[in-house]
GROMACS .gro file of C-alpha atoms in nm:
model
  463
    1MET     CA    1  -3.178   2.454   1.265
    2LYS     CA    2  -2.928   2.210   1.255
    3LYS     CA    3  -2.591   2.287   1.143
    4LEU     CA    4  -2.447   2.086   0.802
    5VAL     CA    5  -2.042   2.131   0.777
    6THR     CA    6  -1.881   2.007   0.415
    7MET     CA    7  -1.632   1.807   0.359
    8VAL     CA    8  -1.490   1.782   0.020
    9LEU     CA    9  -1.384   1.450  -0.086
   10SER     CA   10  -1.219   1.260  -0.372
   11LEU     CA   11  -1.373   0.966  -0.514
   12ALA     CA   12  -1.136   0.681  -0.566
   13MET     CA   13  -1.187   0.423  -0.245
   14VAL     CA   14  -0.980   0.115  -0.244
   15LEU     CA   15  -0.928  -0.196  -0.084
   16SER     CA   16  -0.972  -0.218   0.319
   17LEU     CA   17  -1.128  -0.118   0.670
   18ALA     CA   18  -1.100  -0.297   0.922
   19ALA     CA   19  -1.304  -0.180   1.237
   20CYS     CA   20  -1.640  -0.127   1.119
   21GLY     CA   21  -1.636  -0.511   1.201
   22GLY     CA   22  -1.497  -0.639   1.496
   23SER     CA   23  -1.811  -0.594   1.795
   24GLY     CA   24  -1.994  -0.805   1.939
   25GLY     CA   25  -2.330  -0.649   1.936
   26SER     CA   26  -2.520  -0.414   2.124
   27ASP     CA   27  -2.691  -0.548   2.461
   28ALA     CA   28  -2.977  -0.326   2.391
   29ALA     CA   29  -3.266  -0.432   2.309
   30ALA     CA   30  -3.499  -0.460   2.072
   31SER     CA   31  -3.763  -0.166   2.033
   32GLY     CA   32  -4.110  -0.274   2.094
   33ASP     CA   33  -4.248  -0.149   1.793
   34ALA     CA   34  -3.957  -0.248   1.604
   35ALA     CA   35  -4.023  -0.475   1.264
   36ALA     CA   36  -3.776  -0.784   1.282
   37PRO     CA   37  -3.981  -1.085   1.488
   38ALA     CA   38  -3.869  -1.319   1.758
   39SER     CA   39  -3.431  -1.445   1.644
   40GLY     CA   40  -3.455  -1.813   1.535
   41ASP     CA   41  -3.234  -2.036   1.404
   42THR     CA   42  -3.473  -2.188   1.104
   43ALA     CA   43  -3.469  -1.969   0.769
   44THR     CA   44  -3.785  -1.880   0.605
   45THR     CA   45  -3.820  -2.011   0.256
   46GLY     CA   46  -4.002  -1.734   0.030
   47ASP     CA   47  -4.263  -1.826  -0.248
   48SER     CA   48  -4.142  -1.584  -0.553
   49GLY     CA   49  -3.857  -1.881  -0.559
   50VAL     CA   50  -3.674  -1.670  -0.593
   51VAL     CA   51  -3.300  -1.739  -0.343
   52LEU     CA   52  -3.093  -1.413  -0.200
   53GLU     CA   53  -2.759  -1.555  -0.059
   54PHE     CA   54  -2.612  -1.238   0.120
   55GLN     CA   55  -2.256  -1.230   0.241
   56GLN     CA   56  -2.144  -1.023   0.522
   57TRP     CA   57  -2.000  -1.042   0.902
   58PHE     CA   58  -2.244  -0.924   1.003
   59ASP     CA   59  -2.485  -1.213   1.195
   60ASN     CA   60  -2.082  -1.303   1.360
   61GLU     CA   61  -2.116  -0.947   1.567
   62MET     CA   62  -2.515  -0.939   1.729
   63GLU     CA   63  -2.728  -1.179   1.932
   64ALA     CA   64  -2.751  -1.520   1.742
   65GLY     CA   65  -3.030  -1.581   1.510
   66TYR     CA   66  -3.100  -1.175   1.512
   67LEU     CA   67  -2.948  -1.095   1.114
   68GLN     CA   68  -3.190  -1.456   1.067
   69SER     CA   69  -3.533  -1.343   1.273
   70VAL     CA   70  -3.478  -0.967   1.019
   71CYS     CA   71  -3.430  -1.168   0.667
   72ASP     CA   72  -3.715  -1.402   0.802
   73ALA     CA   73  -3.964  -1.144   0.862
   74PHE     CA   74  -3.854  -1.005   0.482
   75THR     CA   75  -3.936  -1.326   0.321
   76GLU     CA   76  -4.253  -1.344   0.500
   77GLU     CA   77  -4.364  -0.988   0.341
   78THR     CA   78  -4.174  -1.102   0.025
   79GLY     CA   79  -4.149  -1.388  -0.078
   80ILE     CA   80  -3.820  -1.381  -0.166
   81SER     CA   81  -3.562  -1.612   0.070
   82ILE     CA   82  -3.295  -1.492   0.159
   83GLU     CA   83  -2.955  -1.694   0.268
   84LEU     CA   84  -2.743  -1.598   0.497
   85LEU     CA   85  -2.336  -1.622   0.399
   86SER     CA   86  -2.239  -1.531   0.692
   87ASN     CA   87  -1.805  -1.568   0.858
   88PRO     CA   88  -1.615  -1.378   1.094
   89TYR     CA   89  -1.511  -1.033   0.879
   90ALA     CA   90  -1.164  -1.105   0.712
   91ASP     CA   91  -1.245  -1.428   0.621
   92THR     CA   92  -1.542  -1.296   0.430
   93LYS     CA   93  -1.336  -0.991   0.333
   94THR     CA   94  -1.138  -1.290   0.171
   95GLN     CA   95  -1.408  -1.488  -0.002
   96ILE     CA   96  -1.537  -1.163  -0.119
   97GLU     CA   97  -1.228  -1.116  -0.329
   98ALA     CA   98  -1.205  -1.441  -0.483
   99SER     CA   99  -1.648  -1.488  -0.557
  100ALA     CA  100  -1.524  -1.112  -0.724
  101ALA     CA  101  -1.249  -1.230  -0.924
  102ALA     CA  102  -1.454  -1.532  -1.048
  103GLY     CA  103  -1.719  -1.356  -1.128
  104THR     CA  104  -1.925  -1.638  -0.903
  105MET     CA  105  -2.060  -1.272  -0.621
  106ALA     CA  106  -2.355  -1.282  -0.338
  107ASP     CA  107  -2.653  -1.113  -0.491
  108VAL     CA  108  -2.605  -0.879  -0.135
  109VAL     CA  109  -2.261  -0.818  -0.060
  110ALA     CA  110  -2.144  -0.671   0.279
  111LEU     CA  111  -1.827  -0.346   0.181
  112ASP     CA  112  -1.627  -0.171   0.339
  113GLY     CA  113  -1.566   0.221   0.287
  114GLY     CA  114  -1.252   0.100   0.133
  115TRP     CA  115  -1.316  -0.170  -0.068
  116ILE     CA  116  -1.652   0.014  -0.297
  117TYR     CA  117  -1.432   0.201  -0.546
  118ASP     CA  118  -1.205  -0.048  -0.689
  119TYR     CA  119  -1.495  -0.321  -0.700
  120ALA     CA  120  -1.718  -0.021  -0.865
  121THR     CA  121  -1.417   0.064  -1.103
  122HIS     CA  122  -1.397  -0.298  -1.251
  123GLY     CA  123  -1.750  -0.373  -1.224
  124HIS     CA  124  -1.826  -0.595  -0.955
  125LEU     CA  125  -2.098  -0.425  -0.806
  126ALA     CA  126  -2.450  -0.279  -0.928
  127ASN     CA  127  -2.566   0.027  -1.001
  128LEU     CA  128  -2.829   0.072  -0.686
  129ASP     CA  129  -2.917   0.443  -0.782
  130GLU     CA  130  -3.142   0.305  -1.087
  131LEU     CA  131  -3.203   0.003  -0.864
  132TYR     CA  132  -3.443   0.179  -0.636
  133VAL     CA  133  -3.612   0.426  -0.997
  134SER     CA  134  -3.667   0.073  -1.075
  135ILE     CA  135  -3.787  -0.116  -0.824
  136GLY     CA  136  -4.003   0.221  -0.677
  137PHE     CA  137  -3.800   0.250  -0.352
  138ASP     CA  138  -3.829   0.658  -0.264
  139ASP     CA  139  -3.510   0.772  -0.068
  140GLY     CA  140  -3.509   1.037   0.060
  141GLU     CA  141  -3.505   0.933   0.407
  142VAL     CA  142  -3.199   0.802   0.378
  143SER     CA  143  -2.899   1.014   0.560
  144THR     CA  144  -2.635   0.800   0.376
  145LYS     CA  145  -2.425   0.693   0.077
  146THR     CA  146  -2.135   0.555  -0.077
  147ALA     CA  147  -2.124   0.698  -0.466
  148ILE     CA  148  -1.801   0.685  -0.729
  149ASN     CA  149  -1.777   0.950  -0.928
  150GLY     CA  150  -2.186   1.015  -0.918
  151VAL     CA  151  -2.332   0.669  -0.881
  152THR     CA  152  -2.429   0.528  -0.582
  153TYR     CA  153  -2.237   0.130  -0.518
  154ALA     CA  154  -2.253   0.092  -0.160
  155GLN     CA  155  -2.545   0.157   0.127
  156PRO     CA  156  -2.470   0.218   0.447
  157LEU     CA  157  -2.695   0.083   0.756
  158VAL     CA  158  -2.595   0.180   1.036
  159ASN     CA  159  -2.318   0.442   1.146
  160PHE     CA  160  -1.960   0.376   1.411
  161PRO     CA  161  -1.838   0.660   1.527
  162SER     CA  162  -1.370   0.555   1.676
  163LEU     CA  163  -1.306   0.738   2.002
  164MET     CA  164  -1.114   0.712   2.220
  165ALA     CA  165  -1.259   0.420   2.523
  166VAL     CA  166  -1.048   0.441   2.912
  167ASN     CA  167  -1.025   0.305   3.138
  168LEU     CA  168  -1.127   0.540   3.450
  169ASP     CA  169  -1.050   0.235   3.699
  170LEU     CA  170  -0.635   0.319   3.598
  171LEU     CA  171  -0.654   0.696   3.624
  172GLU     CA  172  -0.829   0.669   4.000
  173ALA     CA  173  -0.520   0.484   4.140
  174ALA     CA  174  -0.345   0.682   3.932
  175GLY     CA  175  -0.469   0.998   4.112
  176VAL     CA  176  -0.587   1.126   3.769
  177GLU     CA  177  -0.865   1.398   3.808
  178GLY     CA  178  -1.046   1.521   3.475
  179LEU     CA  179  -1.087   1.311   3.103
  180PRO     CA  180  -0.796   1.524   2.904
  181GLU     CA  181  -0.892   1.702   2.621
  182THR     CA  182  -0.550   1.794   2.473
  183TRP     CA  183  -0.213   1.648   2.413
  184THR     CA  184  -0.012   1.748   2.636
  185GLU     CA  185  -0.314   1.614   2.997
  186MET     CA  186  -0.305   1.315   2.714
  187MET     CA  187   0.042   1.249   2.800
  188GLU     CA  188   0.022   1.377   3.195
  189ALA     CA  189  -0.192   1.124   3.243
  190CYS     CA  190  -0.038   0.874   3.027
  191GLN     CA  191   0.297   0.912   3.209
  192ALA     CA  192   0.057   0.883   3.558
  193VAL     CA  193  -0.041   0.624   3.461
  194THR     CA  194   0.225   0.387   3.344
  195ASP     CA  195   0.328   0.153   3.575
  196PRO     CA  196   0.598  -0.133   3.391
  197THR     CA  197   0.667  -0.298   3.637
  198ASN     CA  198   0.281  -0.432   3.754
  199ASN     CA  199   0.271  -0.417   3.360
  200ILE     CA  200   0.085  -0.162   3.234
  201TYR     CA  201   0.069   0.216   3.045
  202GLY     CA  202  -0.087   0.486   2.916
  203PHE     CA  203  -0.258   0.446   2.546
  204GLY     CA  204  -0.194   0.158   2.339
  205MET     CA  205  -0.387   0.078   1.986
  206ASN     CA  206  -0.319  -0.194   1.703
  207MET     CA  207  -0.048  -0.072   1.381
  208SER     CA  208   0.055  -0.352   1.285
  209THR     CA  209   0.007  -0.334   0.887
  210ASP     CA  210  -0.205  -0.667   0.800
  211ASN     CA  211  -0.458  -0.358   0.905
  212ALA     CA  212  -0.370  -0.050   0.832
  213THR     CA  213  -0.649   0.132   0.901
  214CYS     CA  214  -0.465   0.245   1.204
  215MET     CA  215  -0.360   0.508   1.017
  216GLU     CA  216  -0.695   0.609   1.066
  217PHE     CA  217  -0.619   0.642   1.456
  218PHE     CA  218  -0.408   0.859   1.475
  219ALA     CA  219  -0.533   1.089   1.185
  220ALA     CA  220  -0.795   1.127   1.420
  221PHE     CA  221  -0.650   1.324   1.654
  222LEU     CA  222  -0.521   1.575   1.395
  223TRP     CA  223  -0.949   1.589   1.239
  224ASN     CA  224  -1.006   1.639   1.658
  225SER     CA  225  -0.799   1.960   1.531
  226GLY     CA  226  -0.953   2.127   1.273
  227GLY     CA  227  -0.760   1.952   1.053
  228SER     CA  228  -0.720   1.768   0.699
  229ILE     CA  229  -0.470   1.510   0.511
  230LEU     CA  230  -0.612   1.657   0.229
  231THR     CA  231  -0.680   2.012   0.014
  232ASP     CA  232  -0.927   2.181  -0.077
  233ASP     CA  233  -0.960   1.972  -0.354
  234GLY     CA  234  -0.923   1.651  -0.238
  235LYS     CA  235  -0.596   1.561  -0.321
  236PRO     CA  236  -0.309   1.412  -0.093
  237ASN     CA  237  -0.184   1.740   0.147
  238LEU     CA  238   0.083   1.567   0.394
  239ALA     CA  239   0.393   1.677   0.317
  240GLY     CA  240   0.431   2.129   0.456
  241ASN     CA  241   0.099   2.070   0.610
  242GLU     CA  242   0.242   2.177   0.983
  243LEU     CA  243  -0.051   2.082   1.173
  244LEU     CA  244  -0.002   1.681   1.035
  245VAL     CA  245   0.359   1.780   1.174
  246ASP     CA  246   0.305   1.819   1.492
  247THR     CA  247   0.063   1.528   1.548
  248THR     CA  248   0.329   1.333   1.388
  249GLU     CA  249   0.559   1.472   1.632
  250PHE     CA  250   0.320   1.454   1.928
  251PHE     CA  251   0.238   1.030   1.831
  252LYS     CA  252   0.641   1.053   1.867
  253SER     CA  253   0.679   1.168   2.192
  254LEU     CA  254   0.378   0.889   2.343
  255PHE     CA  255   0.658   0.634   2.264
  256ASP     CA  256   0.974   0.833   2.365
  257ASN     CA  257   0.818   0.922   2.698
  258ASN     CA  258   0.727   0.546   2.767
  259VAL     CA  259   0.394   0.493   2.809
  260VAL     CA  260   0.285   0.318   2.544
  261VAL     CA  261   0.220  -0.037   2.574
  262PRO     CA  262   0.524  -0.289   2.490
  263GLY     CA  263   0.523  -0.458   2.101
  264MET     CA  264   0.237  -0.179   1.947
  265TYR     CA  265   0.400  -0.223   1.587
  266SER     CA  266   0.241  -0.552   1.545
  267MET     CA  267  -0.035  -0.479   1.784
  268THR     CA  268  -0.343  -0.610   1.596
  269ASP     CA  269  -0.741  -0.483   1.658
  270ALA     CA  270  -0.771  -0.784   1.863
  271ASP     CA  271  -0.477  -0.779   2.071
  272LYS     CA  272  -0.540  -0.410   2.140
  273VAL     CA  273  -0.894  -0.465   2.279
  274GLN     CA  274  -0.764  -0.769   2.482
  275GLU     CA  275  -0.450  -0.570   2.653
  276PHE     CA  276  -0.721  -0.305   2.720
  277VAL     CA  277  -1.006  -0.554   2.919
  278ASN     CA  278  -0.712  -0.692   3.126
  279GLY     CA  279  -0.631  -0.377   3.250
  280ARG     CA  280  -0.293  -0.288   3.034
  281ILE     CA  281  -0.378   0.042   2.882
  282ALA     CA  282  -0.580   0.352   2.996
  283PHE     CA  283  -0.612   0.529   2.648
  284MET     CA  284  -0.725   0.291   2.338
  285PRO     CA  285  -0.833   0.442   2.022
  286ASP     CA  286  -1.117   0.221   1.922
  287SER     CA  287  -1.447   0.153   1.748
  288VAL     CA  288  -1.767   0.148   1.974
  289ALA     CA  289  -1.841  -0.185   1.783
  290HIS     CA  290  -1.604  -0.274   2.051
  291LEU     CA  291  -1.775  -0.160   2.375
  292THR     CA  292  -2.038  -0.464   2.431
  293ASN     CA  293  -1.761  -0.678   2.375
  294ILE     CA  294  -1.529  -0.527   2.586
  295LYS     CA  295  -1.854  -0.512   2.810
  296GLU     CA  296  -1.872  -0.863   2.804
  297GLN     CA  297  -1.489  -0.952   2.949
  298ALA     CA  298  -1.459  -0.729   3.162
  299PRO     CA  299  -1.776  -0.650   3.297
  300ASP     CA  300  -1.674  -0.526   3.633
  301MET     CA  301  -1.401  -0.198   3.378
  302ASN     CA  302  -1.491   0.149   3.510
  303MET     CA  303  -1.468   0.224   3.163
  304THR     CA  304  -1.592   0.555   2.934
  305TYR     CA  305  -1.567   0.721   2.598
  306ILE     CA  306  -1.346   1.054   2.551
  307ASN     CA  307  -1.285   1.169   2.176
  308MET     CA  308  -0.952   1.230   2.085
  309PRO     CA  309  -0.720   1.487   2.262
  310HIS     CA  310  -0.644   1.785   1.995
  311GLU     CA  311  -0.397   1.956   1.978
  312ASP     CA  312  -0.367   2.260   2.261
  313SER     CA  313  -0.469   2.532   2.131
  314TYR     CA  314  -0.768   2.466   1.855
  315SER     CA  315  -1.098   2.502   2.046
  316GLY     CA  316  -1.336   2.495   1.720
  317ASP     CA  317  -1.550   2.229   1.632
  318SER     CA  318  -1.508   1.874   1.757
  319TYR     CA  319  -1.444   1.552   1.459
  320TYR     CA  320  -1.397   1.230   1.488
  321ARG     CA  321  -1.322   0.908   1.239
  322VAL     CA  322  -1.674   0.705   1.139
  323ASN     CA  323  -1.704   0.372   0.955
  324ASN     CA  324  -1.990   0.166   0.846
  325TRP     CA  325  -2.149  -0.123   0.774
  326ALA     CA  326  -2.280  -0.109   0.412
  327VAL     CA  327  -2.394  -0.305   0.144
  328GLY     CA  328  -2.361  -0.303  -0.222
  329VAL     CA  329  -2.499  -0.522  -0.519
  330SER     CA  330  -2.379  -0.726  -0.757
  331ALA     CA  331  -2.355  -0.695  -1.073
  332ASN     CA  332  -2.348  -1.035  -1.130
  333SER     CA  333  -2.666  -1.123  -0.960
  334GLU     CA  334  -3.033  -1.217  -1.133
  335HIS     CA  335  -3.210  -1.092  -0.817
  336GLN     CA  336  -3.154  -0.732  -0.901
  337GLU     CA  337  -3.414  -0.600  -0.795
  338GLU     CA  338  -3.527  -0.831  -0.619
  339ALA     CA  339  -3.146  -0.740  -0.339
  340ALA     CA  340  -3.264  -0.397  -0.381
  341LYS     CA  341  -3.585  -0.463  -0.274
  342PHE     CA  342  -3.342  -0.653   0.049
  343ILE     CA  343  -3.149  -0.309   0.096
  344ALA     CA  344  -3.507  -0.091   0.116
  345TYR     CA  345  -3.606  -0.345   0.388
  346LEU     CA  346  -3.277  -0.276   0.572
  347LEU     CA  347  -3.259   0.093   0.556
  348GLY     CA  348  -3.722   0.147   0.649
  349SER     CA  349  -3.785   0.358   0.995
  350ASP     CA  350  -3.850   0.056   1.229
  351VAL     CA  351  -3.660  -0.267   1.100
  352ASN     CA  352  -3.322   0.050   1.038
  353ALA     CA  353  -3.333   0.157   1.492
  354ASP     CA  354  -3.374  -0.232   1.541
  355LEU     CA  355  -3.045  -0.253   1.326
  356CYS     CA  356  -2.900  -0.017   1.537
  357VAL     CA  357  -2.966  -0.172   1.867
  358LYS     CA  358  -2.879  -0.464   1.759
  359ALA     CA  359  -2.561  -0.360   1.644
  360GLY     CA  360  -2.468  -0.120   1.875
  361GLY     CA  361  -2.413   0.212   1.606
  362PHE     CA  362  -2.650   0.472   1.544
  363PRO     CA  363  -2.897   0.465   1.227
  364VAL     CA  364  -2.856   0.629   0.866
  365ASN     CA  365  -3.255   0.656   0.832
  366SER     CA  366  -3.299   0.985   0.915
  367ALA     CA  367  -3.602   0.889   1.108
  368ALA     CA  368  -3.555   0.628   1.288
  369GLN     CA  369  -3.546   0.627   1.639
  370PRO     CA  370  -3.343   0.346   1.816
  371ALA     CA  371  -3.456   0.264   2.143
  372TYR     CA  372  -3.163   0.137   2.290
  373THR     CA  373  -3.106  -0.003   2.659
  374ASP     CA  374  -2.791   0.072   2.718
  375ASP     CA  375  -2.801   0.267   2.972
  376SER     CA  376  -2.451   0.332   3.140
  377GLU     CA  377  -2.205   0.674   3.161
  378ALA     CA  378  -2.043   0.438   2.859
  379PHE     CA  379  -2.304   0.422   2.610
  380LYS     CA  380  -2.409   0.776   2.713
  381ALA     CA  381  -2.074   0.908   2.618
  382ILE     CA  382  -2.025   0.785   2.317
  383GLN     CA  383  -2.408   0.970   2.161
  384GLU     CA  384  -2.284   1.329   2.329
  385ILE     CA  385  -1.998   1.289   2.125
  386TYR     CA  386  -2.122   1.152   1.816
  387ASN     CA  387  -2.445   1.400   1.844
  388GLY     CA  388  -2.227   1.716   1.897
  389GLY     CA  389  -1.952   1.681   1.611
  390THR     CA  390  -1.891   1.551   1.274
  391GLY     CA  391  -1.733   1.146   1.096
  392LYS     CA  392  -1.414   1.205   0.862
  393ALA     CA  393  -1.298   0.962   0.696
  394GLU     CA  394  -1.059   1.065   0.469
  395PHE     CA  395  -0.858   0.728   0.417
  396TYR     CA  396  -1.117   0.666   0.205
  397SER     CA  397  -1.184   0.890  -0.041
  398LEU     CA  398  -0.828   0.768  -0.150
  399PRO     CA  399  -0.684   0.552  -0.465
  400THR     CA  400  -0.535   0.283  -0.357
  401ALA     CA  401  -0.634   0.336   0.044
  402GLU     CA  402  -0.536   0.049   0.200
  403ALA     CA  403  -0.104   0.069   0.071
  404LEU     CA  404  -0.090   0.413   0.140
  405MET     CA  405  -0.202   0.284   0.448
  406THR     CA  406  -0.023   0.096   0.524
  407GLU     CA  407   0.315   0.353   0.328
  408LEU     CA  408   0.205   0.622   0.574
  409ASP     CA  409   0.256   0.315   0.919
  410ASN     CA  410   0.559   0.208   0.759
  411ASP     CA  411   0.665   0.546   0.720
  412LEU     CA  412   0.578   0.646   1.120
  413VAL     CA  413   0.750   0.406   1.230
  414MET     CA  414   1.061   0.456   1.078
  415TYR     CA  415   0.968   0.829   1.196
  416ILE     CA  416   0.955   0.687   1.585
  417ASP     CA  417   1.220   0.517   1.580
  418GLY     CA  418   1.568   0.799   1.401
  419ASP     CA  419   1.525   0.575   1.059
  420TYR     CA  420   1.430   0.957   0.965
  421SER     CA  421   1.588   1.317   1.029
  422SER     CA  422   1.237   1.444   1.167
  423ALA     CA  423   0.853   1.438   1.050
  424GLU     CA  424   0.907   1.701   0.761
  425GLU     CA  425   1.122   1.449   0.625
  426MET     CA  426   0.916   1.173   0.630
  427LEU     CA  427   0.583   1.310   0.508
  428GLU     CA  428   0.850   1.427   0.258
  429HIS     CA  429   0.863   1.098   0.126
  430THR     CA  430   0.491   1.005   0.231
  431GLN     CA  431   0.355   1.285  -0.005
  432SER     CA  432   0.558   1.096  -0.274
  433VAL     CA  433   0.388   0.755  -0.203
  434PHE     CA  434   0.041   0.945  -0.187
  435ASP     CA  435   0.131   1.134  -0.560
  436ALA     CA  436   0.229   0.877  -0.702
  437ALA     CA  437  -0.124   0.708  -0.662
  438TYR     CA  438  -0.303   0.970  -0.775
  439GLU     CA  439  -0.101   1.009  -1.064
  440GLY     CA  440  -0.185   0.669  -1.225
  441ASP     CA  441  -0.535   0.651  -1.116
  442PRO     CA  442  -0.683   0.913  -1.417
  443ASN     CA  443  -1.020   0.882  -1.134
  444ALA     CA  444  -0.890   1.064  -0.884
  445THR     CA  445  -0.934   1.415  -0.860
  446GLY     CA  446  -1.147   1.557  -0.615
  447GLY     CA  447  -1.531   1.671  -0.621
  448ALA     CA  448  -1.707   1.420  -0.425
  449GLU     CA  449  -1.857   1.589  -0.094
  450ALA     CA  450  -1.970   1.422   0.216
  451ASN     CA  451  -2.255   1.668   0.366
  452VAL     CA  452  -2.200   1.596   0.712
  453ASP     CA  453  -2.506   1.727   0.987
  454ALA     CA  454  -2.400   1.818   1.304
  455ASP     CA  455  -2.631   1.716   1.565
  456SER     CA  456  -2.681   1.412   1.381
  457GLY     CA  457  -2.300   1.292   1.329
  458THR     CA  458  -2.453   1.087   0.992
  459THR     CA  459  -2.285   1.195   0.601
  460SER     CA  460  -2.454   1.223   0.309
  461GLU     CA  461  -2.210   1.198  -0.026
  462ALA     CA  462  -2.234   1.239  -0.340
  463ALA     CA  463  -2.031   1.294  -0.661
   0.00000   0.00000   0.00000
């Protein structure tokens, strides 16, 4: 019997999450029985007279023409046409923000976890629970939903764990045997690898506040040590959190021991990946959505993935950061039921399986059986960690999530630079900022539960 683990989250989700994008897709081929036809460049025109706009960044993260082929298959089946509005992640985020303010959002929009609360509470997203009932969609096989105050506003399509990419070539050259599981083992490996004269360092990750969701990588060291940034009732738990203090001190020790790549404070997600593919970083926290990009840019690199190393004495369950590609229906759409039918189509077992293969992620339809053809050791490692652990995404549950992650990022940099006398002092300040955000948001009361299947790694959220 599959084991269920319950994570208690609060209800608020605001402003931005990156890392769900940034993929080059998967190099795995589609399964033979997938519903989507061969990729094409021209959209199919439906006979219903209904045209849905679908604004997203997904099209840019998969092979050219694939998403259009899925849309064309839907059109052939329903007569409803889909107009893809495809741009990179950052541009999509900006365009959706502008269209939400103007009341002109596309019928179907891609959503990052941190945006959902803001758009939902400001009336920009339609109630998917009601739409599913209206169109007669049975969502019994859907393992993941995102609800605010008991209402589903966003529907994840593909799950992506975020793990630690490892350049095995650098470890071998430095004489490092085995992969680190604990903080001490990671520090020893980083010290062995680091060679400043050849511009090689043990650890590198993005810390730019342009996208402060990098703090989820920092928190993943805590999560995989059995810790949490939240209390049982979903409130901030930073000040006085001994394990978080230890995590913060460990992170600072990476800088103190000079094993981090120079310029990490201003490094973006793209910068980090570029350093890794150029062979300058041994350990890089990253979304597995980047695997294909890494393999394309560094085809000869011997690499794998590990979960974030944990506190030395921890021996409990495995936890990892997880994110997803999600979609919602615009409240201003004149064709909400048709938009919901399109989402239901993407959730069909065959279509969802094929979509996940192309995206390099994992399905939210519990009956989907993706036919992955990537037999690399790196992808096998990803599957093993994903299937054997539990995903966490605690920052998504915070009011003004982006602002709070930015505050944590700034405070962490100040602590590393000596502007705080201790991790305890730093976390007391960060806690005060988090508390103020909760006091200013009447909906930040906690209470949403995410049931996490430890065998499949999928999450099902319900308020």
